[in-house]
Every structure is written in structure tokens, then in C-alpha cells.
Coordinates of C-alpha atoms and ligand atoms in Angstrom, one line a residue:
M15 CA -17.9 -8.1 38.5
T16 CA -15.2 -9.7 36.5
Q17 CA -12.1 -7.5 36.0
Y18 CA -10.5 -8.0 32.7
I19 CA -6.8 -7.5 32.4
P20 CA -5.6 -5.5 29.2
V21 CA -3.8 -7.7 26.6
T22 CA -1.5 -6.4 23.9
T23 CA 0.9 -7.8 21.4
C24 CA 4.4 -6.4 21.1
H25 CA 5.0 -4.4 18.0
D26 CA 8.6 -5.5 17.8
C27 CA 8.4 -9.2 18.6
G28 CA 4.7 -10.0 18.3
L29 CA 4.4 -11.7 21.7
L30 CA 0.9 -11.6 23.2
Q31 CA 1.0 -10.5 26.8
Q32 CA -1.1 -9.1 29.6
I33 CA -0.4 -5.7 31.3
S34 CA -1.3 -6.5 34.9
H35 CA 0.0 -3.3 36.4
M36 CA 0.3 0.1 34.8
P37 CA 2.7 2.4 36.8
E38 CA 1.3 5.9 37.3
D39 CA 4.1 7.7 35.4
G40 CA 6.2 4.9 33.9
A41 CA 6.5 2.7 30.9
V42 CA 5.6 -1.0 30.5
K43 CA 8.2 -2.9 28.6
C44 CA 7.9 -6.2 26.6
C45 CA 9.0 -9.1 28.7
R46 CA 10.8 -10.7 25.7
C47 CA 12.4 -7.9 23.6
A48 CA 12.2 -4.9 26.0
A49 CA 10.2 -2.7 23.6
T50 CA 8.1 0.0 25.2
L51 CA 4.5 -1.2 25.1
R52 CA 2.7 1.5 27.0
K53 CA 3.8 4.9 28.3
R54 CA 1.9 7.1 30.7
E55 CA 2.9 10.7 31.1
R56 CA 3.3 12.7 34.3
V57 CA 0.6 15.2 33.5
K58 CA -2.8 14.3 35.1
P59 CA -5.1 13.0 32.3
E60 CA -7.8 15.7 32.7
K61 CA -5.1 18.4 32.5
S62 CA -3.3 16.7 29.6
I63 CA -5.5 18.0 26.7
E64 CA -5.3 21.6 27.9
H65 CA -1.6 21.3 28.5
T66 CA -0.8 19.8 25.1
L67 CA -3.1 22.3 23.3
A68 CA -1.2 25.2 24.9
L69 CA 2.1 23.7 23.6
V70 CA 0.6 23.1 20.1
I71 CA -0.5 26.8 19.8
T72 CA 2.9 27.9 21.0
A73 CA 4.7 25.7 18.5
L74 CA 2.5 27.1 15.6
V75 CA 3.4 30.7 16.6
L76 CA 7.1 29.7 16.7
L77 CA 6.8 27.9 13.3
A78 CA 5.4 31.1 11.8
I79 CA 8.2 33.3 13.3
S80 CA 10.9 30.7 12.2
N81 CA 9.7 30.9 8.6
A82 CA 8.9 34.7 8.4
F83 CA 12.5 35.8 9.2
P84 CA 15.9 34.9 7.6
I85 CA 17.7 32.1 9.5
V86 CA 21.0 34.0 9.6
Q87 CA 22.3 37.3 8.1
V88 CA 25.6 37.0 6.3
D89 CA 27.9 39.9 5.5
A90 CA 30.8 39.0 3.1
E91 CA 33.0 41.7 1.7
G92 CA 30.2 44.3 2.0
H93 CA 27.6 42.1 0.4
E94 CA 24.7 41.4 2.7
M95 CA 22.9 38.1 2.3
A96 CA 20.0 36.4 4.1
S97 CA 17.6 33.6 3.3
T98 CA 14.5 32.2 5.0
L99 CA 14.0 28.5 5.1
F100 CA 11.4 28.7 2.4
G101 CA 13.9 30.8 0.4
C102 CA 16.3 27.8 0.6
V103 CA 13.6 25.5 -0.7
K104 CA 12.9 27.9 -3.5
Y105 CA 16.6 28.1 -4.4
L106 CA 16.7 24.3 -4.8
F107 CA 13.5 24.3 -6.9
T108 CA 14.7 27.0 -9.3
H109 CA 18.1 25.2 -9.7
D110 CA 16.4 22.0 -11.0
M111 CA 16.7 20.1 -7.8
V112 CA 13.0 19.3 -7.4
F113 CA 13.6 16.1 -5.4
L114 CA 15.8 17.9 -2.8
A115 CA 13.5 20.9 -2.7
G116 CA 10.5 18.5 -1.9
L117 CA 12.6 16.6 0.7
V118 CA 13.8 19.7 2.5
F119 CA 10.3 21.2 2.4
L120 CA 8.6 18.1 3.7
T121 CA 11.0 17.5 6.6
T122 CA 11.3 21.0 7.8
I123 CA 8.1 22.9 6.9
G124 CA 5.4 20.5 5.6
A125 CA 5.6 17.7 8.2
P126 CA 5.7 20.0 11.3
L127 CA 2.9 22.1 9.9
I128 CA 0.6 19.1 9.2
Q129 CA 1.6 17.6 12.5
L130 CA 0.7 20.8 14.5
T131 CA -2.4 21.8 12.6
G132 CA -3.7 18.2 12.8
L133 CA -3.2 18.2 16.6
L134 CA -4.9 21.6 16.9
Y135 CA -7.9 20.3 14.9
I136 CA -8.3 17.4 17.3
L137 CA -7.4 19.0 20.6
L138 CA -9.3 22.3 20.4
P139 CA -12.8 20.7 20.1
L140 CA -11.7 18.0 22.7
N141 CA -10.9 20.8 25.1
F142 CA -14.6 21.7 24.9
K143 CA -15.7 18.1 25.2
R144 CA -16.4 17.7 21.5
I145 CA -15.1 15.2 19.0
P146 CA -14.2 16.7 15.6
P147 CA -15.3 14.8 12.5
F148 CA -12.7 12.4 11.0
A149 CA -10.6 12.8 14.2
P150 CA -9.2 9.2 14.1
Q151 CA -8.1 9.5 10.5
I152 CA -6.5 12.9 11.1
Y153 CA -4.7 11.6 14.2
R154 CA -3.5 8.6 12.1
L155 CA -2.1 11.1 9.5
V156 CA -0.4 13.1 12.3
R157 CA 1.3 9.9 13.6
I158 CA 2.5 9.0 10.1
I159 CA 3.8 12.5 9.3
T160 CA 5.6 12.9 12.7
S161 CA 8.4 10.5 11.7
W162 CA 9.2 12.8 8.7
S163 CA 9.5 16.0 10.8
M164 CA 13.2 16.5 11.3
L165 CA 13.6 19.9 13.0
E166 CA 16.2 18.7 15.5
V167 CA 18.4 17.6 12.5
L168 CA 17.8 20.9 10.8
M169 CA 18.9 22.7 13.9
L170 CA 22.2 20.8 13.9
G171 CA 22.5 21.6 10.2
I172 CA 22.0 25.3 10.9
L173 CA 24.6 25.3 13.6
V174 CA 27.1 23.5 11.3
S175 CA 26.4 26.0 8.5
V176 CA 26.8 29.0 10.9
V177 CA 30.3 27.7 11.9
K178 CA 31.2 27.1 8.2
L179 CA 29.9 30.4 7.1
S180 CA 31.7 32.3 9.8
A181 CA 35.0 31.2 8.3
M182 CA 34.3 33.2 5.2
A183 CA 31.9 36.0 6.3
T184 CA 30.5 37.8 9.3
V185 CA 27.4 35.9 10.5
A186 CA 24.7 37.4 12.7
P187 CA 22.0 35.0 14.1
S188 CA 18.5 36.3 13.6
I189 CA 15.3 35.9 15.5
A190 CA 14.4 32.8 13.3
L191 CA 17.4 30.9 14.6
W192 CA 16.3 31.3 18.3
S193 CA 12.7 30.6 17.3
F194 CA 13.8 27.3 15.6
A195 CA 15.7 26.2 18.7
L196 CA 12.6 26.9 20.9
L197 CA 10.3 25.2 18.4
M198 CA 12.5 22.1 18.5
I199 CA 12.1 21.9 22.3
V200 CA 8.3 22.6 22.3
I201 CA 7.7 19.9 19.7
A202 CA 9.8 17.4 21.7
A203 CA 7.6 18.4 24.8
I204 CA 4.4 17.8 22.7
L205 CA 5.5 14.3 21.7
N206 CA 6.3 13.5 25.3
D207 CA 3.1 15.1 26.6
V208 CA 0.5 13.3 24.5
D209 CA -0.9 10.2 26.3
K210 CA -1.7 8.3 23.0
E211 CA -3.9 5.7 24.6
M212 CA -6.0 8.3 26.4
L213 CA -6.3 10.4 23.2
W214 CA -7.4 7.4 21.1
G215 CA -9.9 6.6 23.8
L216 CA -11.3 10.2 23.7
I217 CA -11.6 10.4 19.9
S218 CA -12.8 6.9 19.3
P219 CA -15.0 6.1 22.4
D220 CA -16.6 3.1 20.7
T221 CA -13.3 1.2 20.7
K222 CA -12.3 2.2 24.2
G223 CA -11.7 -0.8 26.4
R224 CA -11.3 -3.3 23.6
D225 CA -8.0 -4.3 25.0
T226 CA -9.7 -5.6 28.1
Q227 CA -12.4 -7.7 26.4
Q228 CA -12.2 -11.4 26.4
Y229 CA -11.1 -13.2 23.2
K230 CA -11.8 -16.8 22.5
S231 CA -8.7 -19.0 22.7
G232 CA -7.2 -19.8 19.3
V233 CA -8.2 -16.4 17.7
Q234 CA -5.3 -14.7 16.0
L235 CA -4.7 -11.4 17.8
T236 CA -2.5 -8.6 16.6
N237 CA -2.1 -4.8 17.2
C238 CA -2.8 -2.2 14.5
H239 CA 0.6 -0.9 13.3
N240 CA -0.7 2.7 13.6
C241 CA -2.9 3.0 16.7
H242 CA -1.8 -0.2 18.4
L243 CA -5.5 -1.3 19.0
I244 CA -5.6 -5.1 19.6
Q245 CA -7.9 -7.0 17.3
A246 CA -8.8 -10.4 16.0
L247 CA -7.7 -11.1 12.4
S248 CA -9.8 -12.9 9.7
A249 CA -8.8 -16.2 8.1
E250 CA -6.8 -14.2 5.5
H251 CA -4.8 -12.7 8.4
T252 CA -6.0 -9.1 7.6
S253 CA -8.6 -6.7 8.9
S254 CA -9.4 -3.0 8.7
C255 CA -8.7 -1.3 12.1
P256 CA -12.1 -0.2 13.6
R257 CA -10.3 2.7 15.3
C258 CA -8.0 4.4 12.7
M259 CA -9.2 2.6 9.5
A260 CA -5.6 1.4 8.7
D261 CA -5.2 -2.0 7.0
V262 CA -4.0 -4.4 9.7
H263 CA -1.9 -7.4 8.8
W264 CA -0.5 -10.3 10.8
R265 CA 2.9 -9.3 9.5
K266 CA 3.8 -6.3 7.2
P267 CA 2.9 -7.6 3.7
D268 CA 5.9 -8.5 1.5
S269 CA 8.2 -7.1 4.1
L270 CA 11.4 -9.0 3.1
N271 CA 11.0 -8.3 -0.7
R272 CA 10.2 -4.6 -0.2
C273 CA 13.0 -4.1 2.2
T274 CA 15.5 -6.0 0.0
A275 CA 14.6 -3.9 -3.0
L276 CA 14.9 -0.6 -1.1
V277 CA 18.2 -1.6 0.5
I278 CA 19.7 -2.6 -2.9
A279 CA 18.5 0.7 -4.5
A280 CA 20.1 2.6 -1.6
T281 CA 23.4 0.6 -2.0
V282 CA 23.5 1.5 -5.7
L283 CA 22.9 5.2 -5.1
Y284 CA 25.4 5.1 -2.2
I285 CA 28.2 5.0 -4.8
P286 CA 27.4 8.3 -6.7
A287 CA 26.5 9.8 -3.4
N288 CA 30.1 9.4 -2.2
L289 CA 31.9 9.9 -5.6
L290 CA 30.1 13.0 -6.9
P291 CA 30.4 16.5 -5.4
V292 CA 27.7 17.5 -2.9
M293 CA 28.8 21.1 -3.0
V294 CA 30.4 23.1 -5.9
V295 CA 32.3 26.3 -5.0
S296 CA 33.1 28.9 -7.8
S297 CA 35.5 31.6 -6.6
M298 CA 37.7 33.9 -8.7
G299 CA 37.1 32.0 -11.9
K300 CA 38.0 28.6 -10.3
T301 CA 35.4 25.9 -9.8
E302 CA 35.9 23.2 -7.2
G303 CA 33.6 20.3 -6.2
D304 CA 33.5 18.9 -2.7
T305 CA 32.4 15.3 -2.1
I306 CA 31.2 14.2 1.4
I307 CA 34.6 12.7 2.3
S308 CA 36.7 15.6 0.9
G309 CA 34.4 18.1 2.8
V310 CA 35.0 16.3 6.1
M311 CA 38.8 16.0 5.4
Y312 CA 38.9 19.8 4.6
L313 CA 37.2 20.6 7.9
A314 CA 39.5 18.2 9.8
T315 CA 42.7 19.7 8.3
N316 CA 41.6 23.3 8.8
G317 CA 41.1 23.1 12.5
D318 CA 37.4 22.4 12.6
L319 CA 37.8 19.0 14.2
P320 CA 34.5 18.9 16.2
L321 CA 32.5 19.8 13.0
A322 CA 34.4 17.3 11.0
I323 CA 33.6 14.6 13.6
I324 CA 29.8 15.5 13.5
L325 CA 29.7 15.4 9.7
F326 CA 31.8 12.2 9.6
I327 CA 29.3 10.4 12.0
A328 CA 26.2 11.8 10.3
S329 CA 27.1 11.5 6.7
I330 CA 29.5 8.6 6.5
C331 CA 29.1 6.3 9.6
V332 CA 25.2 6.5 9.9
P333 CA 24.3 5.5 6.3
T334 CA 27.0 2.8 6.3
I335 CA 26.0 1.3 9.7
K336 CA 22.3 1.4 8.6
L337 CA 22.9 -0.5 5.4
V338 CA 25.1 -3.1 7.2
I339 CA 22.4 -3.6 9.9
L340 CA 19.6 -3.9 7.3
Y341 CA 21.6 -6.5 5.3
L342 CA 22.4 -8.4 8.5
L343 CA 18.7 -8.4 9.4
L344 CA 17.5 -9.5 5.9
I345 CA 20.1 -12.3 5.7
T346 CA 19.5 -13.7 9.2
V347 CA 15.7 -13.6 8.8
H348 CA 15.9 -15.2 5.4
F349 CA 17.9 -18.1 6.8
K350 CA 15.6 -18.2 10.0
S351 CA 18.7 -17.7 12.2
Q352 CA 18.4 -18.3 15.9
W353 CA 21.2 -15.9 16.6
R354 CA 20.6 -13.3 19.4
P355 CA 17.0 -12.2 18.5
K356 CA 16.9 -9.6 21.3
E357 CA 20.1 -7.9 20.1
R358 CA 18.9 -8.0 16.5
T359 CA 15.7 -6.3 17.5
Q360 CA 17.7 -3.7 19.3
L361 CA 19.8 -3.2 16.1
Y362 CA 16.5 -2.7 14.2
R363 CA 15.4 0.0 16.7
L364 CA 18.8 1.7 16.3
T365 CA 18.4 2.0 12.5
E366 CA 15.0 3.6 13.0
F367 CA 16.5 6.1 15.5
I368 CA 19.7 7.1 13.7
G369 CA 18.5 7.2 10.0
R370 CA 17.2 10.8 10.1
W371 CA 20.6 12.3 11.3
S372 CA 22.2 11.8 7.8
M373 CA 19.9 14.6 6.6
V374 CA 22.4 17.1 8.3
D375 CA 24.6 17.1 5.2
I376 CA 21.7 18.0 2.9
Y377 CA 20.6 20.9 5.1
V378 CA 24.2 22.2 5.4
D379 CA 24.7 22.1 1.6
T380 CA 21.3 23.8 1.0
L381 CA 21.8 26.5 3.5
M382 CA 25.4 27.3 2.3
A383 CA 24.3 27.4 -1.3
A384 CA 21.2 29.6 -0.7
M385 CA 23.2 32.0 1.4
I386 CA 26.5 32.5 -0.5
Q387 CA 25.6 33.9 -3.9
I388 CA 27.9 36.8 -4.7
Q389 CA 28.2 36.8 -8.5
G390 CA 31.8 37.4 -9.7
L391 CA 33.2 36.8 -6.2
I392 CA 32.0 33.5 -4.7
V393 CA 29.0 31.3 -5.6
I394 CA 28.2 28.0 -3.8
E395 CA 25.9 25.5 -5.5
V396 CA 24.5 22.2 -4.4
G397 CA 26.2 19.3 -6.3
V398 CA 24.4 16.4 -7.9
G399 CA 26.0 14.0 -5.3
A400 CA 23.6 15.6 -2.8
V401 CA 20.6 14.4 -4.8
A402 CA 22.0 10.8 -4.7
F403 CA 22.8 11.2 -1.0
G404 CA 19.2 12.5 -0.2
A405 CA 17.8 9.5 -2.1
V406 CA 20.0 7.1 0.0
V407 CA 18.7 8.7 3.2
V408 CA 15.0 8.4 2.1
L409 CA 15.4 4.8 0.7
T410 CA 17.1 3.6 4.0
I411 CA 14.3 5.2 6.1
L412 CA 11.7 3.5 3.9
A413 CA 13.6 0.2 4.0
A414 CA 13.6 0.3 7.9
K415 CA 9.8 1.1 7.8
A416 CA 9.2 -1.9 5.4
F417 CA 11.1 -4.4 7.6
D418 CA 8.9 -6.2 10.1
P419 CA 11.0 -7.0 13.2
R420 CA 8.5 -9.7 14.3
L421 CA 10.0 -11.9 11.5
I422 CA 13.2 -12.2 13.6
W423 CA 11.1 -13.9 16.3
D424 CA 8.9 -15.9 13.9
G425 CA 12.0 -17.9 12.8
M426 CA 12.7 -18.7 16.5
E427 CA 9.2 -20.0 17.2
K428 CA 9.0 -22.2 14.1
E429 CA 12.2 -24.0 15.0
K430 CA 11.0 -25.0 18.5
Ligands
ZN504 ZN1 8.6 -7.6 22.3
ZN505 ZN1 -5.6 1.4 14.1

């Protein structure tokens, strides 16, 4: 019997390669750019479904608790205030900040809810050896929405808000705060627990083993962007993935143009995001606006140096570094530069990893404004700068998603 060796193409550099040995609990890395090609988890495959299902149910219970109770209870001058996460979203919505309300809702409630219910829909029947209808499409949605779930960033935002609030009031953490912390850990465990290749094999048995079949030489092979199934492309360099139904392209279509447009839009909005106030405080008849920079300076000069450093990195360094890297990648790819392709690919991965952390400022502003509303004494509102800043964060995340890192390596190959 002929034994076929699995083949795959690297999602970051496009190199076609064989996986001759899969370590039991390790990761296989690309031999050219060191991207992780396959990862196998420590849990035994037959136990894996049951294990992940238990974690998903736990996470859903924690998500319900986190949203049912106020995040913190604030007592300022005898005025007691508390707000749930949904209360914060409602605050933004009723104050004409629909974009921010949508963004906060999507990243903290909507995305985790869709991610967890989607996994429950797939894993519960699988546990009883059944495949639910539309399982590949649902799993595809789960994988797309997962990148928009930002609970770990929200957790940092809550901690920063608690420290800031405790300077002006007595703050008591509630059950929802602990529940959020646990939820963050359980979701990280779920992401680490799911053996994606095994799950795809179970929900789409027809396509199982396709990575080990023999392809004629000269056929253009590529992996699906979503489920990573290897497939041959048509003469037009496109196909529809037989496993998750996503459109598969040789390279992301119009990658450079889309990425350039998004980066320019983000750069334009970066100016009002830094010049306009992100938070407006009205106290004793005086109204004062705080920009991102003045907020950080205020914290630094008032003895909250660790907090000032966190916000400086998340709100000033991260968006700036991200824009600089994206410009560097766009320019070098446009001129087909041969300069350090591996390092440029690593820079691309860095932009994907750090982008979400800028959301901290949005969460802090929202929580502070939703909590501190004592008419006649002190009222905090979210400033219009926060809307521009939120748009910068979203646009840079979309720009990084639009960029195809394989273009870095295409320039190298054509020159040879
Ligand atoms: Zn690679
Ligand atoms: Zn696919």
C-alpha cells in the first residue's frame, strides 16, 4: 500500500511543503518563514470533543453571569452607581454613539456569544456521533468571529477603570468582575483545546485525507484561507472550498489596493483621534476634555505611572507602530523589495497580534462614562475623539486582514 505524505502550503509565505512527521503534542513550523502550519493538542483525540464541550458549556454559564450582574459598584459621595456591560452599550447607544455601541457590543458580547453557541451547536451532536446540518458553514463563522472577540482586552480595560474610579470613589468589585476573569481563561483554554484539523475531519468526512492525495505536477495548489484545506485552483486561480464553502484565491484579491485604502483612511482619522477629547468631565459647572495624550500625562503626573505606561503603550504606541509597519509592508511589496522577507513576515504577524490591544482606551472611556453620572456633581461623557479612535482601531485591523503576506515572498521568487 502506498503511503501518501500530507502536503500543505504555508498561509504566510505560500511555500508548498510536505509534513513528513507530526509530533504527538507539538507544532509543525514552516521551513521558510517559521509560521505554525499544524498544531496538535495534548488531549487525546477521542477525549477532545467531550473536553472542549465541557469548557464551552462552562464559558456560556460564565458569559451569562458576567452580563447579568454589574461589573463594579461605585459609591461616590453617598451616590451608589453600578452598570452591567450591556448597560454600558446602552449608554453609548442613547448618547448618539451608535458606532462605538456596536463596536463594544460586537467585541465583548456578540462575538463571544456567537463563538460559544456555534461551538455548542457543533460539539453537542458530535459528542453523540452525529454531524449537525451546516456544521462546516457554522464552524467557518465561528473561526471568523473569534478574531473579533476581545475579552482579554476588556478585562484590562476593566482593571484600568477600577484603578481610575477608585481615585474618585469607593469601588467594590462584583461577581461579574470575577466571572469575566474566569471567562477569559476558559475561552483561552477552548481555543487551545480545539484540534482544528480533527474537528474539520469530523464535520466534513468527505474531504478528510485530501491533503494526502496525489496531485499532478504543475497543478496550482493552495490552502483555503479559512479552513486551510489544500486544493487545486482553476485556470482563473480561484475555487470554492469543498469543505467550508469559502471562496479560495491564489492570493487575496486586490490585497494591496484594499490595504492601502484602509491604511490611508486610518491615518486620516488618526489626527482627530489624537486631537479631539476622548473623555469629557463636567464637575462643579466646569467642563474639561481629555485627549488620549493629556489623559496619559495626567495619570503619569498624578502618581499612576504603571497605568500611564499601559495606556501609553496600548493607545499611542500600538496604533502608531501598526500604521508604520503596514506602510513599510505596502511600500516594500509594491517595489518588490528583496529586503529581509522573514523579518517582514514576522512584522506582519506582530500587527495581527497587537492591533486589538488599542481597544483598551475605548473600554475605559465607556466604563467610566457609564458609571459616573451624578447630575449636579460630576458627569463623565465619551468624547467624539473616541469615535475616531475606535474607527482607527477597526480600520487597521481590517487593513492587516486585507494584506496578503505571501506577496512579500512572491517578489523574491520572481526576481530569481
Ligand atoms: Zn511560510
Ligand atoms: Zn475552506
